[in-house]
N, CA, C and O atoms as a Maestro MAE file, in Angstrom:
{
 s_m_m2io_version
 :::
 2.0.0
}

f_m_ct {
 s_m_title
 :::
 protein
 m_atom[332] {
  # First column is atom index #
  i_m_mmod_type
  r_m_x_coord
  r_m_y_coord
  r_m_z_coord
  i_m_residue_number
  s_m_chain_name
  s_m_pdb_residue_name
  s_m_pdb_atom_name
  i_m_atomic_number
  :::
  1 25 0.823 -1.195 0.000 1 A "UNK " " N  " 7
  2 3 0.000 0.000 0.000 1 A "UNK " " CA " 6
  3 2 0.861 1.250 0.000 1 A "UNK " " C  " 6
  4 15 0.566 2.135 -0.804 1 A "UNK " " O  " 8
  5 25 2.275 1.479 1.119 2 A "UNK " " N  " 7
  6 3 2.773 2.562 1.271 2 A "UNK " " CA " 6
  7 2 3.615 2.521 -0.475 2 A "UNK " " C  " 6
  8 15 3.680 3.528 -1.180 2 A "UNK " " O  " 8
  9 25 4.066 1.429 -0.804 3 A "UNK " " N  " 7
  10 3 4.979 1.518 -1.666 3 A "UNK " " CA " 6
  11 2 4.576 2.289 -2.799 3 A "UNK " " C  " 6
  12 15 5.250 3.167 -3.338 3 A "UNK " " O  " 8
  13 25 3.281 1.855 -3.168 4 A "UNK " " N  " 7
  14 3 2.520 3.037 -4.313 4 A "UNK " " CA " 6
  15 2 2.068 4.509 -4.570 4 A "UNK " " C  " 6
  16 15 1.822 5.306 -5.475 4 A "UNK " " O  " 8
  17 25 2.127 4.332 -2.756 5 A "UNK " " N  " 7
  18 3 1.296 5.797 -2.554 5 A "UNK " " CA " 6
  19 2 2.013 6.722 -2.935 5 A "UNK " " C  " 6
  20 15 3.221 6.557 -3.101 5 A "UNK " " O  " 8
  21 25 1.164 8.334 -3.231 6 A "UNK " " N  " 7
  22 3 1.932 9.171 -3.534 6 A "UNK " " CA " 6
  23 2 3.187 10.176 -2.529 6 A "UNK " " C  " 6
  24 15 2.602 10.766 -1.621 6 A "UNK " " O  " 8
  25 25 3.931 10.307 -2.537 7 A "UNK " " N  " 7
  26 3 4.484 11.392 -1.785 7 A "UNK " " CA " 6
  27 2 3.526 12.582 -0.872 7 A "UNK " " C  " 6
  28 15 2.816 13.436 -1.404 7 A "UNK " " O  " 8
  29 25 3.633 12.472 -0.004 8 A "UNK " " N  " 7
  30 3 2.571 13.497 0.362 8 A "UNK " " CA " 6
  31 2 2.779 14.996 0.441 8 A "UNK " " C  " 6
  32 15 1.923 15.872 0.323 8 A "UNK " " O  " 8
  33 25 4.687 15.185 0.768 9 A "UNK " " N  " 7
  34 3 4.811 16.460 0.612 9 A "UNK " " CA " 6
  35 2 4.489 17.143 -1.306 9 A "UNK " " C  " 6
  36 15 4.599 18.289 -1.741 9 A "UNK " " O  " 8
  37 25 4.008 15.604 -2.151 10 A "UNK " " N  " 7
  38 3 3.403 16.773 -3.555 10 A "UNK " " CA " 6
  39 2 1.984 16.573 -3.849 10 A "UNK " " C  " 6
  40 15 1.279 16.598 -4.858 10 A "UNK " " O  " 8
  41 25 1.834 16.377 -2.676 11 A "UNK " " N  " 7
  42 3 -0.333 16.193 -2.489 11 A "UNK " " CA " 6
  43 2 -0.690 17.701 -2.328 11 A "UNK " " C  " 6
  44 15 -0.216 18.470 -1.491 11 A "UNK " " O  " 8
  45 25 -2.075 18.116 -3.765 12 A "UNK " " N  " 7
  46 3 -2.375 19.547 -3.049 12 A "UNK " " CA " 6
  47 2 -2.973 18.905 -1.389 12 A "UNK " " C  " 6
  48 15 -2.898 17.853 -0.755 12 A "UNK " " O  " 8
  49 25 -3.567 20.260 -1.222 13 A "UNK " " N  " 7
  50 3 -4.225 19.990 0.018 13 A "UNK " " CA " 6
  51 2 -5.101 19.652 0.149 13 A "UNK " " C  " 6
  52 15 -5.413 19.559 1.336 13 A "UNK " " O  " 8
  53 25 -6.013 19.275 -0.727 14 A "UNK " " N  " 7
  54 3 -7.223 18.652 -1.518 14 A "UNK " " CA " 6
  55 2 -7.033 17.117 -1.682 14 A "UNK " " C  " 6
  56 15 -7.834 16.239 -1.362 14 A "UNK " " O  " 8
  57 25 -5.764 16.973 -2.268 15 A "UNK " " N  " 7
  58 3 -5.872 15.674 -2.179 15 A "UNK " " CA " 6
  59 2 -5.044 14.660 -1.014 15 A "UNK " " C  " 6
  60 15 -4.981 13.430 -1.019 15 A "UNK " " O  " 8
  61 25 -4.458 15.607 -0.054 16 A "UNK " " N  " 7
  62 3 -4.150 14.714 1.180 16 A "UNK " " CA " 6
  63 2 -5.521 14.785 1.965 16 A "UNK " " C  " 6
  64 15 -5.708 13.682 2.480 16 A "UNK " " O  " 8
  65 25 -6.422 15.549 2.217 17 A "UNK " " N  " 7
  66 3 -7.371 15.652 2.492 17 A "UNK " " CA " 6
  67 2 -8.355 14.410 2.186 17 A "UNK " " C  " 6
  68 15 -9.149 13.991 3.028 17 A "UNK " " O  " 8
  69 25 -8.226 13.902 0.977 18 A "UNK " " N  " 7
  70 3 -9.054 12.949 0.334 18 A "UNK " " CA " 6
  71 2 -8.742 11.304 0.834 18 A "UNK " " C  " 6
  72 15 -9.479 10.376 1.167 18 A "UNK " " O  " 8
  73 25 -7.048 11.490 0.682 19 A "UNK " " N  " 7
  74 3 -5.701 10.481 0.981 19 A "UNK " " CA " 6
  75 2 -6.685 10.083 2.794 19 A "UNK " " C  " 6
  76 15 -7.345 9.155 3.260 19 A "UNK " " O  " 8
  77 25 -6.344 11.056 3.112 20 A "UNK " " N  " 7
  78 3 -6.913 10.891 4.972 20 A "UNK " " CA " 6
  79 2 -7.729 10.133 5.595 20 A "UNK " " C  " 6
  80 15 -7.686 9.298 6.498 20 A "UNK " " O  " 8
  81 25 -9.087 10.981 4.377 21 A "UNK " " N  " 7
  82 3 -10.685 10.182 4.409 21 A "UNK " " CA " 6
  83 2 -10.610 8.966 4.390 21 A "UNK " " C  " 6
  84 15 -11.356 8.309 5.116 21 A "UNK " " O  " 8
  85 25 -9.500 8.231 3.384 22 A "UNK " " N  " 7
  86 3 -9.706 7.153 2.760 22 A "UNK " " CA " 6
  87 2 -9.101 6.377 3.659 22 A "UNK " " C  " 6
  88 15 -9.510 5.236 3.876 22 A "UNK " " O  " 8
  89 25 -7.939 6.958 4.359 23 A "UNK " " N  " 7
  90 3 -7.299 5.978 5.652 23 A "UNK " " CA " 6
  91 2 -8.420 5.564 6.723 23 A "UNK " " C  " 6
  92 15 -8.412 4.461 7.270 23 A "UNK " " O  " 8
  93 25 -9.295 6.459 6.950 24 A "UNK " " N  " 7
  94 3 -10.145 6.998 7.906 24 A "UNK " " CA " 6
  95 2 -10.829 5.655 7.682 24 A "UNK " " C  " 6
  96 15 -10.588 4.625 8.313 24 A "UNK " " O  " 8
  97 25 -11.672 5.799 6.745 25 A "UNK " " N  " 7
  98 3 -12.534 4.881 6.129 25 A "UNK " " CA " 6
  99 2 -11.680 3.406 6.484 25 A "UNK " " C  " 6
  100 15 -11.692 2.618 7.430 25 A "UNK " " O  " 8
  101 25 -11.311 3.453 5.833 26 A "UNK " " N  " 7
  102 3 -10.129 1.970 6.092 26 A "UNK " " CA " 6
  103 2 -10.096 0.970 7.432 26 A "UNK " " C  " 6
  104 15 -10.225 -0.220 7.720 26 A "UNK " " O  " 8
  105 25 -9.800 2.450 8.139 27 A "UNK " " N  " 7
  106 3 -9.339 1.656 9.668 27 A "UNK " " CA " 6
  107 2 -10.240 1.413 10.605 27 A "UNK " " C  " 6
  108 15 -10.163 0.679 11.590 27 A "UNK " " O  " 8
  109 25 -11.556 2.445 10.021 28 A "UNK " " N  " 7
  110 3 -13.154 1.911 10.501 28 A "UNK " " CA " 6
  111 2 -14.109 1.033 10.243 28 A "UNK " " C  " 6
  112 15 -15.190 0.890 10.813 28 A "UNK " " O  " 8
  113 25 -13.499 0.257 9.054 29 A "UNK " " N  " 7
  114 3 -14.147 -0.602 8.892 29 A "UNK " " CA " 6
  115 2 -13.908 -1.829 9.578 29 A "UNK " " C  " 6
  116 15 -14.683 -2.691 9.993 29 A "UNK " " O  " 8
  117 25 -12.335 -1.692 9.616 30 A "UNK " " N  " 7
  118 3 -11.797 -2.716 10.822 30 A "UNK " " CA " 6
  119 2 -11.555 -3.816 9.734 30 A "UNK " " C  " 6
  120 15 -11.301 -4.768 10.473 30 A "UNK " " O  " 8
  121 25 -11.476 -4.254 8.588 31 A "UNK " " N  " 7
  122 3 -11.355 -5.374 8.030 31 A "UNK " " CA " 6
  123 2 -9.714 -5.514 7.415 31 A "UNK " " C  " 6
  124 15 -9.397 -6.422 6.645 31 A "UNK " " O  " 8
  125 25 -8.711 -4.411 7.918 32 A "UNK " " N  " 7
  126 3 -7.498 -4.879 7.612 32 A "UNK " " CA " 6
  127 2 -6.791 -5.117 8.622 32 A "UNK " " C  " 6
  128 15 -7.226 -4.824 9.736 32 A "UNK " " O  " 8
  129 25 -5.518 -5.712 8.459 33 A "UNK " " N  " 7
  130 3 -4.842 -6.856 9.463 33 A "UNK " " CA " 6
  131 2 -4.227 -5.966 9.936 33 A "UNK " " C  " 6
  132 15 -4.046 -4.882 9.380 33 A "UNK " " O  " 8
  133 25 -3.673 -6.393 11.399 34 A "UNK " " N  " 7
  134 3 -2.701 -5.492 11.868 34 A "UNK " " CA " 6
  135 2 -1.683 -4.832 11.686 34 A "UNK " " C  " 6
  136 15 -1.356 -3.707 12.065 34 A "UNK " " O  " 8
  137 25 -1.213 -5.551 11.113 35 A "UNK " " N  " 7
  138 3 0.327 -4.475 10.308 35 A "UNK " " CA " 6
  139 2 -0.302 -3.543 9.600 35 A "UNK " " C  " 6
  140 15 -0.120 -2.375 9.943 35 A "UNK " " O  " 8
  141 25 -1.036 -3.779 8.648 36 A "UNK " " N  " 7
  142 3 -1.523 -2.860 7.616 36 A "UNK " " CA " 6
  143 2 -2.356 -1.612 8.391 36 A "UNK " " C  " 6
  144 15 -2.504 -0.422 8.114 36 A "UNK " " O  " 8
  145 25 -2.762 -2.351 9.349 37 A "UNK " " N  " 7
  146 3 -3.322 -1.218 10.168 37 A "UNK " " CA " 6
  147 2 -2.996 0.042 11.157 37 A "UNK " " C  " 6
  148 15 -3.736 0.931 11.579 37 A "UNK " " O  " 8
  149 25 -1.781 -0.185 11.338 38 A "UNK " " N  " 7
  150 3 -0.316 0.395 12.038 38 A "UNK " " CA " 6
  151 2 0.596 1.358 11.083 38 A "UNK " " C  " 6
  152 15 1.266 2.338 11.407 38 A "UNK " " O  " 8
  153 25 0.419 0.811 9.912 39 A "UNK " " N  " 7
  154 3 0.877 1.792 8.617 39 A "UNK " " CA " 6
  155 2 0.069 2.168 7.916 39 A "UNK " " C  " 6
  156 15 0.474 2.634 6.851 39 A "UNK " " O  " 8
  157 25 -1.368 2.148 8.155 40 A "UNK " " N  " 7
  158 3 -2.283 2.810 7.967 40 A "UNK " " CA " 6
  159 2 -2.165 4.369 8.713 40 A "UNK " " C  " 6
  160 15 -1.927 5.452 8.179 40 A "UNK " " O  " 8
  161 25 -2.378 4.102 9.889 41 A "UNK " " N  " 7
  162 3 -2.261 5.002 10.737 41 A "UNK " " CA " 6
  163 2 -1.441 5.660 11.030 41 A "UNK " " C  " 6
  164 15 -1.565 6.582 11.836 41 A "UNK " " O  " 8
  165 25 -0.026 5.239 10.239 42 A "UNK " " N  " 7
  166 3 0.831 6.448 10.570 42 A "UNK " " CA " 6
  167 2 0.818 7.326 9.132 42 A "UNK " " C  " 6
  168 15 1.292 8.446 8.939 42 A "UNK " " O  " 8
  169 25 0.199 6.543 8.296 43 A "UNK " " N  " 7
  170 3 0.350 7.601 7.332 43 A "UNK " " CA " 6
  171 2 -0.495 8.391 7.378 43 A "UNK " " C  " 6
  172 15 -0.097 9.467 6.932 43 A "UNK " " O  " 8
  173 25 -1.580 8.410 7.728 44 A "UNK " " N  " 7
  174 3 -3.143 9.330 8.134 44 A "UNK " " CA " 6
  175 2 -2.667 9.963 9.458 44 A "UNK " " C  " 6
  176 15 -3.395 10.889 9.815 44 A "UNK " " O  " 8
  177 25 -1.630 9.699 10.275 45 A "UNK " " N  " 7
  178 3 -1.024 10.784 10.715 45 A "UNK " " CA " 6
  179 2 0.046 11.573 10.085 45 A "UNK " " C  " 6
  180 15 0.471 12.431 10.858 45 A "UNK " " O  " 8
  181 25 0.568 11.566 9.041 46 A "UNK " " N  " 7
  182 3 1.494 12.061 8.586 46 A "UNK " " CA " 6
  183 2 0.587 13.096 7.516 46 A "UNK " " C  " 6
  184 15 0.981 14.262 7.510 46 A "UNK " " O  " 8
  185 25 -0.582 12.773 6.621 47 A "UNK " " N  " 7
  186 3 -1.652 13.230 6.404 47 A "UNK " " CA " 6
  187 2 -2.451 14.339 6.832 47 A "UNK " " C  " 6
  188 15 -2.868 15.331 6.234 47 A "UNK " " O  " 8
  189 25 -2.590 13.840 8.276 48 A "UNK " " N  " 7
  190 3 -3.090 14.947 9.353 48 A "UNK " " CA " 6
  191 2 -2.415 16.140 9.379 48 A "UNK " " C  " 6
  192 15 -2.936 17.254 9.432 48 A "UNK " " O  " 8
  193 25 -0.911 15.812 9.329 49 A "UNK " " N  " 7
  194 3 -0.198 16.815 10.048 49 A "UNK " " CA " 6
  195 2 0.018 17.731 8.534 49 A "UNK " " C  " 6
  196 15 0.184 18.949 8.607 49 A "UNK " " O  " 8
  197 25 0.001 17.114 7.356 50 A "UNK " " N  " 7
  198 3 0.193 17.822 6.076 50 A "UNK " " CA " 6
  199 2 -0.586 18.832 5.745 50 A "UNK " " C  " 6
  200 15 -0.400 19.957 5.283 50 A "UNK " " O  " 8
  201 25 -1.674 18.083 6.139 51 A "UNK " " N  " 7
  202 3 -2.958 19.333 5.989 51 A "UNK " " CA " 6
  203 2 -3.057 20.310 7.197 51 A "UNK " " C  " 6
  204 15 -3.723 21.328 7.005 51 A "UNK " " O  " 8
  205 25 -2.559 20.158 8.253 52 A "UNK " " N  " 7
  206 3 -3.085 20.780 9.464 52 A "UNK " " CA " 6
  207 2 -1.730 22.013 9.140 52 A "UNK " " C  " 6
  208 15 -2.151 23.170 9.154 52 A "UNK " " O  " 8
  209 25 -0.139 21.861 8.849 53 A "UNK " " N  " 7
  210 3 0.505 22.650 8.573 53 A "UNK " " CA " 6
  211 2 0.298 23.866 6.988 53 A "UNK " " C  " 6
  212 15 0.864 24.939 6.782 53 A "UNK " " O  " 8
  213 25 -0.747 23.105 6.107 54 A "UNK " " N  " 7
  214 3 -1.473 23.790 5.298 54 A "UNK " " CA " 6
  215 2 -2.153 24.465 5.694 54 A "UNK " " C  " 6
  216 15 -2.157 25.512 5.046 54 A "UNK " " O  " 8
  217 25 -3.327 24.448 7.114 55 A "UNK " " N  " 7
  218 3 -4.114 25.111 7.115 55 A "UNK " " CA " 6
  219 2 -3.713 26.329 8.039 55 A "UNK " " C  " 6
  220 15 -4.143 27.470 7.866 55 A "UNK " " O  " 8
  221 25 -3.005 26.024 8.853 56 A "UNK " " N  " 7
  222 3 -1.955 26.855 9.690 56 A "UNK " " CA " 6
  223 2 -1.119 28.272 8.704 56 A "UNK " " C  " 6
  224 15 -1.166 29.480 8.936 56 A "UNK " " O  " 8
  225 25 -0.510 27.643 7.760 57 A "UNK " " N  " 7
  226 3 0.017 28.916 6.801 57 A "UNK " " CA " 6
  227 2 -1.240 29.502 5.816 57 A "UNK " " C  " 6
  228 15 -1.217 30.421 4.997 57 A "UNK " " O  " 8
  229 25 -2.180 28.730 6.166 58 A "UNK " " N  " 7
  230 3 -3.761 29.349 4.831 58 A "UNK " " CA " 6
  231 2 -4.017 30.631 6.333 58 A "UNK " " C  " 6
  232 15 -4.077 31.804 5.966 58 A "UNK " " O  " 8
  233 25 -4.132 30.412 7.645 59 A "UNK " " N  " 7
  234 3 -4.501 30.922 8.451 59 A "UNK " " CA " 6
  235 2 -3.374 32.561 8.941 59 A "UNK " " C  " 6
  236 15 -3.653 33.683 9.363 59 A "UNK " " O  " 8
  237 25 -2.164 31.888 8.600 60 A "UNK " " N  " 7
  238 3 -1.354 32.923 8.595 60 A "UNK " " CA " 6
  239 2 -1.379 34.253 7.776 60 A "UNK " " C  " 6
  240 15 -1.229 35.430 8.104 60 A "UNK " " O  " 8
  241 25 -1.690 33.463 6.280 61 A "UNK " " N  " 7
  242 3 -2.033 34.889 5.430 61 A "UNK " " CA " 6
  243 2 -2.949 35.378 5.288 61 A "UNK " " C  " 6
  244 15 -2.968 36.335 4.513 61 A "UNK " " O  " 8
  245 25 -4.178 34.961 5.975 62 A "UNK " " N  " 7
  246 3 -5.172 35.525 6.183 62 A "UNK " " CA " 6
  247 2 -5.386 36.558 7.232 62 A "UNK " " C  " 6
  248 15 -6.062 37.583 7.142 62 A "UNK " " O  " 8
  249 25 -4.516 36.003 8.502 63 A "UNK " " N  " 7
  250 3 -4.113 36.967 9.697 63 A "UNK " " CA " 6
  251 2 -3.379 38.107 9.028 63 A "UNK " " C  " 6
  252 15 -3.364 39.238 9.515 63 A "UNK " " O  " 8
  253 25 -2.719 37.759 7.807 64 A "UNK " " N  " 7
  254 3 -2.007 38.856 7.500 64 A "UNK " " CA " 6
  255 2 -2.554 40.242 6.862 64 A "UNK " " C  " 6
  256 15 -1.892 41.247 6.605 64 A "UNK " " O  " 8
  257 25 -3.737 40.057 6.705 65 A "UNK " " N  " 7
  258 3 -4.020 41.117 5.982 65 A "UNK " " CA " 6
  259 2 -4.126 42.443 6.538 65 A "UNK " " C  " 6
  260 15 -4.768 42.503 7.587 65 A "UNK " " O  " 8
  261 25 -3.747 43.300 6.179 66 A "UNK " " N  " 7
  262 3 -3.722 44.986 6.842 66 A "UNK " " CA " 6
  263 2 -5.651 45.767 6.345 66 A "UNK " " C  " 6
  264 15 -6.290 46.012 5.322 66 A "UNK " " O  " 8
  265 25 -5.839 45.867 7.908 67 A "UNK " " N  " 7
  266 3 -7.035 46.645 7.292 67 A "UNK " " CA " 6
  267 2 -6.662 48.261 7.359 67 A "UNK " " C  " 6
  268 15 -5.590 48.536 7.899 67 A "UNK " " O  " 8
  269 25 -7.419 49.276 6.880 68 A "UNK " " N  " 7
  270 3 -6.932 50.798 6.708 68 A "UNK " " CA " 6
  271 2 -7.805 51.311 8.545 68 A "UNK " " C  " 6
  272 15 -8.248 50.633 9.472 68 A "UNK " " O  " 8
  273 25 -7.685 52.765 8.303 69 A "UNK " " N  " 7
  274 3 -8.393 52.780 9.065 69 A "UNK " " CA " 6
  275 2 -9.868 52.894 9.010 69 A "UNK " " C  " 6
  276 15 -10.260 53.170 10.144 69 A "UNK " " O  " 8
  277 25 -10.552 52.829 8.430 70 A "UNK " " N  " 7
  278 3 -11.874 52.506 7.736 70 A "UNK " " CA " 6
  279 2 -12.517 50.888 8.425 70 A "UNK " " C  " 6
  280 15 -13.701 50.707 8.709 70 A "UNK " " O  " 8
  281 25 -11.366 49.807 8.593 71 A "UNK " " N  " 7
  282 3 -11.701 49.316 8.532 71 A "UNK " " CA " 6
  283 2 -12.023 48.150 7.309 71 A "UNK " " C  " 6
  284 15 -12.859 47.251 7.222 71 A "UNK " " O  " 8
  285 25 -10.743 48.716 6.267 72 A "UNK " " N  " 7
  286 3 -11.079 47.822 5.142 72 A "UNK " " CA " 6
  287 2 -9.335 47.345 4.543 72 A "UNK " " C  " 6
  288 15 -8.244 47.908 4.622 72 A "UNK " " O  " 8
  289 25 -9.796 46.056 3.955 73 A "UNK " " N  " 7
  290 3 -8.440 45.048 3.789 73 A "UNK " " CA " 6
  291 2 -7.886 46.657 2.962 73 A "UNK " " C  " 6
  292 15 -8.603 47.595 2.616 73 A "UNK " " O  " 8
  293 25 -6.346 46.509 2.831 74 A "UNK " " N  " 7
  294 3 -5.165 48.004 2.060 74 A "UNK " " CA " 6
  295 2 -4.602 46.948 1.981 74 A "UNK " " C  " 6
  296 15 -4.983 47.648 1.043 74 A "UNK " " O  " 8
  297 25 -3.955 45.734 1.936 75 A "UNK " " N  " 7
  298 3 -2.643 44.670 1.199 75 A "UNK " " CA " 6
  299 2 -2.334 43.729 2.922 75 A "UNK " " C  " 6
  300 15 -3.060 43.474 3.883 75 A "UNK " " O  " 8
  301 25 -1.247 43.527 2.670 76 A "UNK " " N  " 7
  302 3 -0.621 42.209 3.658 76 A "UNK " " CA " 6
  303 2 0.612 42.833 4.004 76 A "UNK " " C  " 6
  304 15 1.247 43.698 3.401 76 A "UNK " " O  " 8
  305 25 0.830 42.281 5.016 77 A "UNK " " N  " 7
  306 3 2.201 42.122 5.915 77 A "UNK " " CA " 6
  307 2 2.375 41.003 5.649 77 A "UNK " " C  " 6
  308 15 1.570 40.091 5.459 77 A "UNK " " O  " 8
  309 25 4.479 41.066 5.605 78 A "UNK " " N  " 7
  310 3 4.769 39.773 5.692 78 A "UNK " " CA " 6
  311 2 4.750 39.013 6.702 78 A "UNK " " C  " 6
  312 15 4.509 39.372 7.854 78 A "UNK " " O  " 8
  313 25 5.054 37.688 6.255 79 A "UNK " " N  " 7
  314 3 5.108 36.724 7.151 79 A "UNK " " CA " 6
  315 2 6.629 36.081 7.306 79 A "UNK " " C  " 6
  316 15 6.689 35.034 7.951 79 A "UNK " " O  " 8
  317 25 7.741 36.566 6.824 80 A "UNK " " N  " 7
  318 3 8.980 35.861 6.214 80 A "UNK " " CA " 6
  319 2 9.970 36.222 7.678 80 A "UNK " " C  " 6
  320 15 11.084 35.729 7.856 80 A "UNK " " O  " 8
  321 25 9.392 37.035 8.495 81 A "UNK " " N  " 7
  322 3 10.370 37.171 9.862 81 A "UNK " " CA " 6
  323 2 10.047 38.189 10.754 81 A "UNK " " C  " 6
  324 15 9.342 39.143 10.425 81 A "UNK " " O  " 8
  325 25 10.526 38.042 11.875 82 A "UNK " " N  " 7
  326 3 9.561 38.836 13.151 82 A "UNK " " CA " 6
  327 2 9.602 40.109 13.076 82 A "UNK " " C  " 6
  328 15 10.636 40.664 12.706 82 A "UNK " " O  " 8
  329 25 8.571 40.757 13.386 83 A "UNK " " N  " 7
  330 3 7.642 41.709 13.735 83 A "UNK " " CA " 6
  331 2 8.527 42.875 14.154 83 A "UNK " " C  " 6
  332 15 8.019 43.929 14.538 83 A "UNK " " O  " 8
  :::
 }
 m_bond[331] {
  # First column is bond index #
  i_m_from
  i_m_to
  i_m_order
  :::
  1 1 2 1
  2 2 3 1
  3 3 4 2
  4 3 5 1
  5 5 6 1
  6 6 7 1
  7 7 8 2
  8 7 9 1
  9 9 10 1
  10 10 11 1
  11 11 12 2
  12 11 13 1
  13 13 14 1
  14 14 15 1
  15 15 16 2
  16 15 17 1
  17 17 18 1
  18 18 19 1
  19 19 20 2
  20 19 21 1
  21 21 22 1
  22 22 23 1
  23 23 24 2
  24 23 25 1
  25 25 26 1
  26 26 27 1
  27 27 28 2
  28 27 29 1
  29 29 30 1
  30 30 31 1
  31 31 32 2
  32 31 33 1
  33 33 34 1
  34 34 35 1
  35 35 36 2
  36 35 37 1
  37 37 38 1
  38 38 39 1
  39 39 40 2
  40 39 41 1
  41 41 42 1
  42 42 43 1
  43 43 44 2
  44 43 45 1
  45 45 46 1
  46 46 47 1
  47 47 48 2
  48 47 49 1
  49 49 50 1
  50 50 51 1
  51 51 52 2
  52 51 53 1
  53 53 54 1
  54 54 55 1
  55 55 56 2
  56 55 57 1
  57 57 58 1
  58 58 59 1
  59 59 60 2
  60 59 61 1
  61 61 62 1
  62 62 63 1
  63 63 64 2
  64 63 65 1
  65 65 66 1
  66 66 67 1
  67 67 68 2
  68 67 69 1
  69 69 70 1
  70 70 71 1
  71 71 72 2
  72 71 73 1
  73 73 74 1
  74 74 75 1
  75 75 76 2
  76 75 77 1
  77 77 78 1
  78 78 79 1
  79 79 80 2
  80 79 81 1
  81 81 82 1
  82 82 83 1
  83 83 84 2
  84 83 85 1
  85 85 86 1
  86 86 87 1
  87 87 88 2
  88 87 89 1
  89 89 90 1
  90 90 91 1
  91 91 92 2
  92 91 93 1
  93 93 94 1
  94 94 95 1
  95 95 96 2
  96 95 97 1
  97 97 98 1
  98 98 99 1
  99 99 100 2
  100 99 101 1
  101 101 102 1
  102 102 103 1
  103 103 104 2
  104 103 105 1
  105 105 106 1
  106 106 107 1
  107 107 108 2
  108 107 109 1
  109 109 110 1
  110 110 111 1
  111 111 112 2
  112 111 113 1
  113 113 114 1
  114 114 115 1
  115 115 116 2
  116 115 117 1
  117 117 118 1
  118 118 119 1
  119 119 120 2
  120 119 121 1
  121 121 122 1
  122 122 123 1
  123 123 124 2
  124 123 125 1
  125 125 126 1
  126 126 127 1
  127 127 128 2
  128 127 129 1
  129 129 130 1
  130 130 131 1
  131 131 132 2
  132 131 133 1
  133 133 134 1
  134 134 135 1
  135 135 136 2
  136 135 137 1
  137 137 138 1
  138 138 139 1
  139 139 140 2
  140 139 141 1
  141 141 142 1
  142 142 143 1
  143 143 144 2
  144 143 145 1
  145 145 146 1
  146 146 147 1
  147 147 148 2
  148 147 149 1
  149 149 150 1
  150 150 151 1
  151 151 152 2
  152 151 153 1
  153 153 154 1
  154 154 155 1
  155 155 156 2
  156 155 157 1
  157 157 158 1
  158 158 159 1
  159 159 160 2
  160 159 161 1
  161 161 162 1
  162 162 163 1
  163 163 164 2
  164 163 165 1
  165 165 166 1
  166 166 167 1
  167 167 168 2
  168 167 169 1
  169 169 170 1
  170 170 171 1
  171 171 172 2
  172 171 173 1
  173 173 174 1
  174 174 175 1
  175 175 176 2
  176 175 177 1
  177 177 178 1
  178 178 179 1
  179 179 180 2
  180 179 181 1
  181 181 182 1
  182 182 183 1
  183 183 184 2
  184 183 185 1
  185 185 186 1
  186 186 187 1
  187 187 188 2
  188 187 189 1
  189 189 190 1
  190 190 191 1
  191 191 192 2
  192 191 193 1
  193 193 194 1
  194 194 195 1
  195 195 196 2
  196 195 197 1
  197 197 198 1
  198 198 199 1
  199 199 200 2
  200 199 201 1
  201 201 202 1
  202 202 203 1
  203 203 204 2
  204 203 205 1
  205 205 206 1
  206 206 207 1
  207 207 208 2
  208 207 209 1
  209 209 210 1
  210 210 211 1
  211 211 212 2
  212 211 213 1
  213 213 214 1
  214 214 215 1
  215 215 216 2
  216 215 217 1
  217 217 218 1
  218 218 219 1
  219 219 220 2
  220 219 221 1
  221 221 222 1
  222 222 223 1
  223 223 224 2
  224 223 225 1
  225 225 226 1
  226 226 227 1
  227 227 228 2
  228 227 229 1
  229 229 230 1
  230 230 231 1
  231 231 232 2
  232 231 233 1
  233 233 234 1
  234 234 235 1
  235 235 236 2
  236 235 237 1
  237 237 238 1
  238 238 239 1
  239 239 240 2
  240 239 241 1
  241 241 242 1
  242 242 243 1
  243 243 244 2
  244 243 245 1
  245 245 246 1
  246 246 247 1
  247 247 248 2
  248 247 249 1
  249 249 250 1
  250 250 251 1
  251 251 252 2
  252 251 253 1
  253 253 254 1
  254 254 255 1
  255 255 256 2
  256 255 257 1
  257 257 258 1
  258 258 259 1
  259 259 260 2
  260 259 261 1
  261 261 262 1
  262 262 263 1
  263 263 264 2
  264 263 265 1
  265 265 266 1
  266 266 267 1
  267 267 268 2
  268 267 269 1
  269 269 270 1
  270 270 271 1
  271 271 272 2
  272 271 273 1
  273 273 274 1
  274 274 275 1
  275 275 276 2
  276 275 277 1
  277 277 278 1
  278 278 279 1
  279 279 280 2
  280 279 281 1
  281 281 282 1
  282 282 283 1
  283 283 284 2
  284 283 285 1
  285 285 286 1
  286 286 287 1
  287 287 288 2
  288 287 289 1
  289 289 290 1
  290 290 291 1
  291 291 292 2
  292 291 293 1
  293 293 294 1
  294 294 295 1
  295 295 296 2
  296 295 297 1
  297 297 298 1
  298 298 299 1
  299 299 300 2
  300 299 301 1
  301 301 302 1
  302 302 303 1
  303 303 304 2
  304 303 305 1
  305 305 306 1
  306 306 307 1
  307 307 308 2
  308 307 309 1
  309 309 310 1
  310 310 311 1
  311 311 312 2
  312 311 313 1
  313 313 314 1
  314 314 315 1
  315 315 316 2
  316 315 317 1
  317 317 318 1
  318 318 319 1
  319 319 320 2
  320 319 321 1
  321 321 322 1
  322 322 323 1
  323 323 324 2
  324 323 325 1
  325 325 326 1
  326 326 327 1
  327 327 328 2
  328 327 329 1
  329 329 330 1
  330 330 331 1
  331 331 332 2
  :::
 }
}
């Protein structure tokens, strides 16, 4: 199973997302053997963490945006080093 799979650091985030479900699904059904089920699960944690560090930098540039004083988005601040 691992040997085929794709690389996950070149999964959009869409499709580790999908990758996840499908572990998800898998290990709830309960019908694979233990080993398989142990490297199931670490890859749907490795999965987890792909998307969760995606959504973390989706969250960053969104924090980034500069509002004016109005009250309305004017562009972004970076994010490339401290404040």
């Amino acid at each position: 199973m691992a040997q085929d799979a794709p690389d996950i650091s070149d999964m959009s985030f869409e499709e580790a997302l999908k990758a996840l479900q499908q572990v998800v699904r898998q290990l709830e059904d309960g019908e694979v053997p233990l080993d398989q089920s142990i490297t199931l699960y670490e890859r749907g944690e490795k999965l987890r963490a792909a998307c969760q560090a995606r959504l973390d930098a989706a969250q960053a540039r969104i924090e980034a945006i500069v509002l004016d004083a109005g009250g309305k988005p004017s562009g972004t601040k970076s994010f490339d080093g401290p404040e």
